[in-house]
PDB file of C-alpha atoms in Angstrom:
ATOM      1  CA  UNK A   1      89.503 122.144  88.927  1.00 51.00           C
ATOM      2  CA  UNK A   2      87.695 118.837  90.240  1.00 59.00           C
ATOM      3  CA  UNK A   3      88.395 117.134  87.205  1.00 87.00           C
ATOM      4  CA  UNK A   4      92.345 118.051  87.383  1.00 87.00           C
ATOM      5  CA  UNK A   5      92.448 116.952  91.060  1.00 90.00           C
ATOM      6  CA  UNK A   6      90.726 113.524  90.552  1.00 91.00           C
ATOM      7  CA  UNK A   7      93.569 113.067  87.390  1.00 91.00           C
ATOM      8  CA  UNK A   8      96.095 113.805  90.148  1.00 90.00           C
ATOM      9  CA  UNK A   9      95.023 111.250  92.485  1.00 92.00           C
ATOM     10  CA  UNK A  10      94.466 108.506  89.798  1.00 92.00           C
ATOM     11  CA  UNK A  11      98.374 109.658  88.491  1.00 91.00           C
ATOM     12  CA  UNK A  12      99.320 109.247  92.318  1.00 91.00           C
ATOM     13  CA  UNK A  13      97.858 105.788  92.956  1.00 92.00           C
ATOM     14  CA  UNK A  14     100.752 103.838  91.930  1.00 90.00           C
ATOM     15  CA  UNK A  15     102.799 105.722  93.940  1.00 90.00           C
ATOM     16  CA  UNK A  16     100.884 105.563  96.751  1.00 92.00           C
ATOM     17  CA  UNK A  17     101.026 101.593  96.563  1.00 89.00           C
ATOM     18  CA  UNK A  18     105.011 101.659  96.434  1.00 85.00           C
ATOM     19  CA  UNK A  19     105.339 103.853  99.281  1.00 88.00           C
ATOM     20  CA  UNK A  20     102.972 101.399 101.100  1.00 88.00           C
ATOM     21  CA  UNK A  21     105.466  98.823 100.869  1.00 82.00           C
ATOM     22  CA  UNK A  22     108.688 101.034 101.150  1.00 84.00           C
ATOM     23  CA  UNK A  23     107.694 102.706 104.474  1.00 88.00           C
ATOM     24  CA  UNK A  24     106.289  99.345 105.848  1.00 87.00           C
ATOM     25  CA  UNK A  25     109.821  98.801 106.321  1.00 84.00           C
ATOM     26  CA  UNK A  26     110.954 102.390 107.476  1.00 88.00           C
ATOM     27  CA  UNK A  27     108.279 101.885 110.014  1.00 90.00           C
ATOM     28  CA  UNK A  28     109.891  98.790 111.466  1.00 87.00           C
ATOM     29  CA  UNK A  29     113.317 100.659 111.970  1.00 86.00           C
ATOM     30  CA  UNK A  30     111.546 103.379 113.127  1.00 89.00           C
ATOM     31  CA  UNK A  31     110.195 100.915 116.188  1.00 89.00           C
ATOM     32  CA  UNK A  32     113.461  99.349 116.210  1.00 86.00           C
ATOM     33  CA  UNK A  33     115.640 102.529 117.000  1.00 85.00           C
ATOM     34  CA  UNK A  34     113.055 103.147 120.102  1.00 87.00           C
ATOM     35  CA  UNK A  35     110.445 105.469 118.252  1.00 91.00           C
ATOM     36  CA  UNK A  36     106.653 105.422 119.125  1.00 91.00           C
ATOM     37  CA  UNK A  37     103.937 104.247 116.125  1.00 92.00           C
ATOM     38  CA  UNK A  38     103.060 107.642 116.891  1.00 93.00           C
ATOM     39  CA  UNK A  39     106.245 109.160 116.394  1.00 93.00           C
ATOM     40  CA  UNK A  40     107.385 107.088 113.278  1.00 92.00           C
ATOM     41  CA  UNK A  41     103.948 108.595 111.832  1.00 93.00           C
ATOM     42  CA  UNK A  42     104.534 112.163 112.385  1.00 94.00           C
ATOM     43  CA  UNK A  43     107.963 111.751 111.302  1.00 93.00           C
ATOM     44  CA  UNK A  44     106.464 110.586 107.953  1.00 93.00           C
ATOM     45  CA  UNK A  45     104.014 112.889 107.857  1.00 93.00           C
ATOM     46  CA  UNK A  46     105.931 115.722 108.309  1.00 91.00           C
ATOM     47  CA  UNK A  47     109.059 114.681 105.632  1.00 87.00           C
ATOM     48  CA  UNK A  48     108.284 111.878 103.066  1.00 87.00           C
ATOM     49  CA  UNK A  49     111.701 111.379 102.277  1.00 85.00           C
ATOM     50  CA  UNK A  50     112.820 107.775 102.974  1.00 81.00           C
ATOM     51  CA  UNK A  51     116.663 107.852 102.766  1.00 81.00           C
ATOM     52  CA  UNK A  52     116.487 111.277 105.078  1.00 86.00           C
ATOM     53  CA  UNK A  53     114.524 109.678 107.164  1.00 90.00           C
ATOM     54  CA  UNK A  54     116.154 106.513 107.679  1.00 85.00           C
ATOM     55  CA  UNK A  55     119.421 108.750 108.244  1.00 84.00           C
ATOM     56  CA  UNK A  56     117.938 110.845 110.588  1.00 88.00           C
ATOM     57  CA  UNK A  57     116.309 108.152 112.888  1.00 89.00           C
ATOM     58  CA  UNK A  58     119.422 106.407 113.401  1.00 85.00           C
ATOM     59  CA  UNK A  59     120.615 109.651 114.141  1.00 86.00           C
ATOM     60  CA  UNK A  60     117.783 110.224 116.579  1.00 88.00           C
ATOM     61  CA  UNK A  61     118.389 106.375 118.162  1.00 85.00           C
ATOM     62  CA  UNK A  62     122.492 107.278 118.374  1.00 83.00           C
ATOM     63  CA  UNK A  63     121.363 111.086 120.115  1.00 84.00           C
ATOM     64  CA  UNK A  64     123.674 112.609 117.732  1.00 81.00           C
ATOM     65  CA  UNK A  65     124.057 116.384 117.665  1.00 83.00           C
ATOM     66  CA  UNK A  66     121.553 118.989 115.898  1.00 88.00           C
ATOM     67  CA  UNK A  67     124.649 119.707 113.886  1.00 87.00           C
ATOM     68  CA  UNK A  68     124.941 116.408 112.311  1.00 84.00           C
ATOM     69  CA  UNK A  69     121.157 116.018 111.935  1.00 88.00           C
ATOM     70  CA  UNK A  70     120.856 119.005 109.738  1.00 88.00           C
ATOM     71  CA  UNK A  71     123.970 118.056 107.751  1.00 85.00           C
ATOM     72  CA  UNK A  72     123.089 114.513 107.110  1.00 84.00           C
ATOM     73  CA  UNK A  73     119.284 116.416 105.792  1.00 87.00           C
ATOM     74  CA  UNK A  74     120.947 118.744 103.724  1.00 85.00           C
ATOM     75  CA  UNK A  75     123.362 116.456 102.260  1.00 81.00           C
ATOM     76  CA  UNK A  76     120.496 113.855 101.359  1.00 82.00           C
ATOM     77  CA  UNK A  77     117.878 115.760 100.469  1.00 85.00           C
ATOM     78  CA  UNK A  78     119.224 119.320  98.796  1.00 83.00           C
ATOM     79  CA  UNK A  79     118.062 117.446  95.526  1.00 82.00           C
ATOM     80  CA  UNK A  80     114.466 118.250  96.076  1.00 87.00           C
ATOM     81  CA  UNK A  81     115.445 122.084  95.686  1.00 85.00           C
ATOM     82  CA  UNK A  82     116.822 121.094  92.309  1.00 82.00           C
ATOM     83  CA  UNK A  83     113.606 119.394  91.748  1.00 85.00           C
ATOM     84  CA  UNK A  84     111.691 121.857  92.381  1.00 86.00           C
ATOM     85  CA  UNK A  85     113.681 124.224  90.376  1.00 84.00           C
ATOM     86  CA  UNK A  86     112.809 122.364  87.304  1.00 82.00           C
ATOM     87  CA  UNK A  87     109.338 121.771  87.724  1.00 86.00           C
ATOM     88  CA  UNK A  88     108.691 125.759  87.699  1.00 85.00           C
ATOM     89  CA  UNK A  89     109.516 125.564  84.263  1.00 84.00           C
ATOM     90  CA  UNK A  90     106.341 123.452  83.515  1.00 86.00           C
ATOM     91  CA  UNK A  91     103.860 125.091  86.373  1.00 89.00           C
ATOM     92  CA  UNK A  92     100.528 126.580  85.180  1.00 87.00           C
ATOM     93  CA  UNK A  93     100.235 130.283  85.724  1.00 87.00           C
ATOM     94  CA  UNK A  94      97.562 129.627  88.503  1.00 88.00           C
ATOM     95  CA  UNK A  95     100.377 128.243  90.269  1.00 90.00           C
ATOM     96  CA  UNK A  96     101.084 131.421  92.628  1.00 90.00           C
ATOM     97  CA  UNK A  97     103.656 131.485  95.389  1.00 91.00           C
ATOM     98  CA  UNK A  98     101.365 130.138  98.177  1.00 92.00           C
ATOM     99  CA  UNK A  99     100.209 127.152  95.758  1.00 92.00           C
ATOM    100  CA  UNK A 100     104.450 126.758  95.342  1.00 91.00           C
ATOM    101  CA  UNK A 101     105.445 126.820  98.862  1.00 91.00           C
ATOM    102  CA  UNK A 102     102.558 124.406  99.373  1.00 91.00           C
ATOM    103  CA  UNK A 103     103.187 121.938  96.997  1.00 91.00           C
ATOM    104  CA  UNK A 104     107.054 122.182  97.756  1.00 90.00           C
ATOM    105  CA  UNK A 105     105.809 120.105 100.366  1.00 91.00           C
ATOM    106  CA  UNK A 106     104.890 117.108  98.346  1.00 90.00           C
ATOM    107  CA  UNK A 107     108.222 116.882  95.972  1.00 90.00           C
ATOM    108  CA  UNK A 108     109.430 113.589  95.738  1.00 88.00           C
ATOM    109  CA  UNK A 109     111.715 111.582  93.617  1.00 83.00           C
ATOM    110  CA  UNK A 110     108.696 110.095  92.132  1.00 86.00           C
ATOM    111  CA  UNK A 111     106.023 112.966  92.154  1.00 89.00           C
ATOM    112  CA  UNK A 112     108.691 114.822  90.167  1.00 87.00           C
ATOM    113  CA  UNK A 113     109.288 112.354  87.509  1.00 84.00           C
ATOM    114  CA  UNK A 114     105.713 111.957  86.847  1.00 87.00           C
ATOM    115  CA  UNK A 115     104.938 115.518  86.813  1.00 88.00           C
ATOM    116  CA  UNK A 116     108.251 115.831  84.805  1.00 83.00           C
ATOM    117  CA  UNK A 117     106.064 113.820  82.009  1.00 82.00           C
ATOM    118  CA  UNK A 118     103.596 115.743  81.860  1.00 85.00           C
ATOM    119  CA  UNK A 119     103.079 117.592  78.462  1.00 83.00           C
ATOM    120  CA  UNK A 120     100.586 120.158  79.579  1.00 87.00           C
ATOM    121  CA  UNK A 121     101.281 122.402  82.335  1.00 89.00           C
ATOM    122  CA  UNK A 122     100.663 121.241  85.917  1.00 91.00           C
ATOM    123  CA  UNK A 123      98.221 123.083  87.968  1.00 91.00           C
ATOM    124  CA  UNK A 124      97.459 123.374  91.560  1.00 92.00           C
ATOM    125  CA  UNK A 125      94.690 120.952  91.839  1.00 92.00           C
ATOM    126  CA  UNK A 126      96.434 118.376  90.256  1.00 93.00           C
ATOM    127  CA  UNK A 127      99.868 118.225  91.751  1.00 93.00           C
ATOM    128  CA  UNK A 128      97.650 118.329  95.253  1.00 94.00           C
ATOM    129  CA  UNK A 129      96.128 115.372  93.811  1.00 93.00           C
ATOM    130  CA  UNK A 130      98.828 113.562  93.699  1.00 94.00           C
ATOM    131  CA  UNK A 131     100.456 114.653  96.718  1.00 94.00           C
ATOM    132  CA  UNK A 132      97.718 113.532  99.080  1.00 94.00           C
ATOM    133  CA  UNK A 133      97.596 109.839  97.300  1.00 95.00           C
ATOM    134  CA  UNK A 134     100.877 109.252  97.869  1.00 93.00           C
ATOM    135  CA  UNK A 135     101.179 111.009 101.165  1.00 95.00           C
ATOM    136  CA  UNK A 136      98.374 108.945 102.332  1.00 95.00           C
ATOM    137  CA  UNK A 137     100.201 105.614 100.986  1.00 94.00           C
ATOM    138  CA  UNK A 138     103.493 106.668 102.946  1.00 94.00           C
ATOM    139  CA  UNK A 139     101.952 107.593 105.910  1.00 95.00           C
ATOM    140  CA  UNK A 140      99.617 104.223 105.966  1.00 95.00           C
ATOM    141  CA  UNK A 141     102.789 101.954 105.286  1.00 92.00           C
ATOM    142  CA  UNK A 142     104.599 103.745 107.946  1.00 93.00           C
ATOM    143  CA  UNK A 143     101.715 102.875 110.899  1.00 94.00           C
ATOM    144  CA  UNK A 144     101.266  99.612 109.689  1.00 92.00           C
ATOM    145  CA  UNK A 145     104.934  98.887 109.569  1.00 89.00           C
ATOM    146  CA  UNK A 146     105.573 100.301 113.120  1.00 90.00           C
ATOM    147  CA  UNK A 147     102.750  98.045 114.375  1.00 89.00           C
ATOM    148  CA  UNK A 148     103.592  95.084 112.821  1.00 85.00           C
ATOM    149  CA  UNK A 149     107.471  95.926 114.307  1.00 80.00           C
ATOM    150  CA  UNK A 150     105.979  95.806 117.670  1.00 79.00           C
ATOM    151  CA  UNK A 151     104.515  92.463 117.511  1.00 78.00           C
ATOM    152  CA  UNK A 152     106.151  90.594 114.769  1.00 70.00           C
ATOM    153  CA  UNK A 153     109.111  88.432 116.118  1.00 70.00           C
ATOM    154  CA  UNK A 154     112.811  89.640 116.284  1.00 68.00           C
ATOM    155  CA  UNK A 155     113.686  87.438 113.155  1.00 64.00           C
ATOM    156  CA  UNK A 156     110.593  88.465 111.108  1.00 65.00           C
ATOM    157  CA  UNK A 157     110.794  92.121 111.775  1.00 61.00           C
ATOM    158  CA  UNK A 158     114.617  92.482 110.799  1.00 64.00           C
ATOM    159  CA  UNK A 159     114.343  90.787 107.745  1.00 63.00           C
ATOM    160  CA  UNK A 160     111.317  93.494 106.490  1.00 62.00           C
ATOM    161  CA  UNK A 161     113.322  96.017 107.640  1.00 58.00           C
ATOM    162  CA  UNK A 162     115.115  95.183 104.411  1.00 65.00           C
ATOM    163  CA  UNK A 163     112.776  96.771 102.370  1.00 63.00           C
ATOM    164  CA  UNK A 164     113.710 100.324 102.187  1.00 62.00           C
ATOM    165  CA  UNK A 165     117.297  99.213 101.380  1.00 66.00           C
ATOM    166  CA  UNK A 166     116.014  97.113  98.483  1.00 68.00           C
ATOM    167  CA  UNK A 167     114.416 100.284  96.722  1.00 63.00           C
ATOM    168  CA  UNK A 168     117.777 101.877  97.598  1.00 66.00           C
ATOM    169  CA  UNK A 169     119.376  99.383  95.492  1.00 72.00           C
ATOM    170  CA  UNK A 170     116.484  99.537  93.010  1.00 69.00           C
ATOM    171  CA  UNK A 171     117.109 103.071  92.307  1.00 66.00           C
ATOM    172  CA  UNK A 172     121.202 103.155  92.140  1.00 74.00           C
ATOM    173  CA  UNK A 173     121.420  99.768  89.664  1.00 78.00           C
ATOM    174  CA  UNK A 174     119.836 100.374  86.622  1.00 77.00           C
ATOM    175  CA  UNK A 175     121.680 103.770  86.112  1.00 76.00           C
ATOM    176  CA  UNK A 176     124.814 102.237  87.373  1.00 79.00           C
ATOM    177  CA  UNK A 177     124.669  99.642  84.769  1.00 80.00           C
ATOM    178  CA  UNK A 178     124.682 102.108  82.359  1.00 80.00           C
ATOM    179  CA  UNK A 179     126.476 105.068  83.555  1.00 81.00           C
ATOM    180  CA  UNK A 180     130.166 104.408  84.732  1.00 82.00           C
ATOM    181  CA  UNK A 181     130.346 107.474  86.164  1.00 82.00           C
ATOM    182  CA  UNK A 182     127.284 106.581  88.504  1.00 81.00           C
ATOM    183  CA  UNK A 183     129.138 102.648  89.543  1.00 85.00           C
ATOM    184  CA  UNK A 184     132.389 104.694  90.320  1.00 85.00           C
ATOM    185  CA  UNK A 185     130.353 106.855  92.433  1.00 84.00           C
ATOM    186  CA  UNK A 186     128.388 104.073  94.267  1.00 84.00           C
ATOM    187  CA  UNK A 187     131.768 102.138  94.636  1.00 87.00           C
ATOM    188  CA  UNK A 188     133.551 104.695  96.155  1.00 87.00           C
ATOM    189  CA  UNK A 189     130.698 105.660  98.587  1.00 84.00           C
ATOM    190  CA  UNK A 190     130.386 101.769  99.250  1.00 85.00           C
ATOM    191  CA  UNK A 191     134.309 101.270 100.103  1.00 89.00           C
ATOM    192  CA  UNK A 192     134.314 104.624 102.213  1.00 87.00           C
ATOM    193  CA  UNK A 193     130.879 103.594 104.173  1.00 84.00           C
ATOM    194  CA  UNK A 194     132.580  99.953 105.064  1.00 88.00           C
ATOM    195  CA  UNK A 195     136.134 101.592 106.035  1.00 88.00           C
ATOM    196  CA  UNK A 196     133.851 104.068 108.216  1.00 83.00           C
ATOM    197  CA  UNK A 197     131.816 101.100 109.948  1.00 81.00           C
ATOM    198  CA  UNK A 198     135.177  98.514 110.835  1.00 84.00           C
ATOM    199  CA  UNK A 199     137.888 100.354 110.580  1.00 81.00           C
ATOM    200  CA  UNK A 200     137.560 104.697 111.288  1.00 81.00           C
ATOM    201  CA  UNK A 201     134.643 104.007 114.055  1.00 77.00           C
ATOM    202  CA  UNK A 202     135.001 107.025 115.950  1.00 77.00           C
ATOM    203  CA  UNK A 203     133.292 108.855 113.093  1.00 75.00           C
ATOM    204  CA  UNK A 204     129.651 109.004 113.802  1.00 70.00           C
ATOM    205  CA  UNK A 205     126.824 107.014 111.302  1.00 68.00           C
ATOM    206  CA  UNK A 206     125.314 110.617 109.508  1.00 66.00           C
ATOM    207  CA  UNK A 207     128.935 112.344 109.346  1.00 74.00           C
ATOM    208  CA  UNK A 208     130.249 109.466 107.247  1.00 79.00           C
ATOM    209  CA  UNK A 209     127.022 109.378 105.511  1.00 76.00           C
ATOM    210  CA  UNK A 210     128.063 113.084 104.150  1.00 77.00           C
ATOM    211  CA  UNK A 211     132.229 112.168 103.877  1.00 83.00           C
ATOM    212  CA  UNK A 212     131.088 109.436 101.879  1.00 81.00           C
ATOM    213  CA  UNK A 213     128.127 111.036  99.185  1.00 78.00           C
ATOM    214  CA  UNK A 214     130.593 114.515  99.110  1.00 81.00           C
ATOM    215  CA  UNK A 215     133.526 112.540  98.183  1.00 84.00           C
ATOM    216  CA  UNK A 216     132.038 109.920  95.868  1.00 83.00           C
ATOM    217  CA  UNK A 217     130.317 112.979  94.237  1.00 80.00           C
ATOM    218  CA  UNK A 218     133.545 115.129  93.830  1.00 84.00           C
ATOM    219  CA  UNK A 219     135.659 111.843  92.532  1.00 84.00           C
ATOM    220  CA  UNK A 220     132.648 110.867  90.045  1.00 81.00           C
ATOM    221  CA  UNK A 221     133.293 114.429  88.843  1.00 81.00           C
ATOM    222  CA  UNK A 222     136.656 114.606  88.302  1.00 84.00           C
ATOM    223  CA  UNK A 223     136.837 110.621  86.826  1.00 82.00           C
ATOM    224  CA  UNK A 224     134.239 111.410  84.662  1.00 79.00           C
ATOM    225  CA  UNK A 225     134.077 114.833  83.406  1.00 77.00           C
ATOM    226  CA  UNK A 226     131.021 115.741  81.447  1.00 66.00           C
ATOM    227  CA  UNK A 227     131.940 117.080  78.205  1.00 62.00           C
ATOM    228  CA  UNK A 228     130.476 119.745  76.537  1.00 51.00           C
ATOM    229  CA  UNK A 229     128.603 118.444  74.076  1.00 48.00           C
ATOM    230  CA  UNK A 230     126.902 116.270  76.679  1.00 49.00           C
ATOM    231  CA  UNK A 231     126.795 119.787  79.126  1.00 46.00           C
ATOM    232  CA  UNK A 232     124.558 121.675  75.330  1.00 47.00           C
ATOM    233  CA  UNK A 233     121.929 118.655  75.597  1.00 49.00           C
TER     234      UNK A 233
END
C-alpha cells in the first residue's frame, strides 16, 4: 500500500509543478475580481478545475445569478463525469464506492491521462498519491499568486494573469492542428465569444460562455460527422 502511494506522488510531481505555475495566475484574477487570498484558496481547494474556476469567479466579481453559476459549471466541467466513467474500467477491485466517491474528487484533465496510461490497474493508494501532489501544487500556486496580486504593480500583475489563458491555448492547438473538426469548433466558439463581448452585450460573461461551447459543439458535429468506422475504434 505504502509503496503504491509513494509511486502516486512521484507520478503526481510533474503535475504538481504545472499547476504551480497555472494557478499562480488564477490566483491573481482571483485578487483582481475582489476575492480574499483566503478565498481564492478555498476556492481551489475545494474545485481544482481552472477553466471552471476562472468562469465562475468572474461570475462571482459580476454577482451573476446561482442559475448561471451552475450552468456555466456544468457546461465546463460535465467532462470529468466522462472521465471518470472511463477510468472505472481500469480501477483495482479494492477500489470500493467510498474509495470512488473519494477520489472523484481529484479527477483532472491531467490525473486522468496519466492514470489513463497506466497498464496495471490503479488502486486506492496510488490515485490518492497523486491527488494530494497535485492538489498541493494547485493550492500553493493559487496563495502565492493571490499574494503576489496584492502587491505586485497593476502592469506586472495583469500581464501574469495571462498564464491560465496560455495553457488554455496550450491545450486547444495541438489537437486543432490536427483535427479540423476541433479548429471549426474553436473558431466558431471564438467568433461567437467576440460578437457576445462588442456587439450582443446584454448577454451576461458565463451565459455566452455556454451559447458559445453548446453551439460550437453541435456545429463541430454536424460539419464533421464521425463516421463509423472511426465510431468501431
Amino acid at each position: 500500500m505504502r509503496s503504491a502511494f509513494s509511486r502516486g506522488m512521484s507520478h503526481g510531481i510533474p503535475i504538481c509543478l504545472g499547476y504551480l505555475s497555472v494557478s499562480f495566475g488564477f490566483g491573481i484574477i482571483a485578487v483582481k475580481s475582489g476575492l480574499s487570498v483566503f478565498q481564492a484558496a478555498a476556492v481551489s481547494a475545494t474545485n481544482l478545475t481552472s477553466a471552471g474556476q476562472a468562469a465562475g469567479v468572474d461570475i462571482i466579481s459580476r454577482c451573476g445569478a446561482i442559475i448561471e453559476m451552475i450552468l456555466v459549471q456544468l457546461t465546463i466541467n460535465i467532462r470529468y463525469s466522462l472521465m471518470g466513467l472511463s477510468l472505472t474500467q481500469k480501477l483495482d477491485k479494492s477500489f470500493t464506492l467510498p474509495h470512488r466517491l473519494a477520489a472523484s474528487y481529484g479527477i483532472t484533465d491531467e490525473i486522468f491521462a496519466v492514470c489513463s496510461a497506466q497498464k496495471e490497474p490503479i488502486t486506492p493508494p496510488y490515485m490518492y498519491g497523486m491527488i494530494l501532489v497535485a492538489f498541493l501544487g494547485w493550492v500553493t500556486g493559487t496563495v502565492l499568486g493571490a499574494a503576489a496580486g496584492q502587491l505586485l504593480p497593476e502592469s506586472v500583475s495583469s500581464a501574469m494573469g495571462l498564464v491560465l489563458y496560455g495553457m488554455f491555448l496550450a491545450i486547444i492547438v495541438p489537437p486543432a492542428k490536427k483535427e479540423r473538426s476541433v479548429l471549426a469548433a474553436v473558431i466558431i466558439a471564438a467568433v461567437l465569444s467576440i460578437l457576445f463581448r462588442y456587439v450582443l452585450t446584454m448577454v451576461s460573461g458565463g451565459f455566452a460562455i455556454i451559447i458559445s461551447a453548446v453551439a460550437a459543439s453541435a456545429a463541430a458535429a454536424v460539419l464533421f460527422p464521425l463516421r463509423d468506422e472511426e465510431a468501431a475504434e
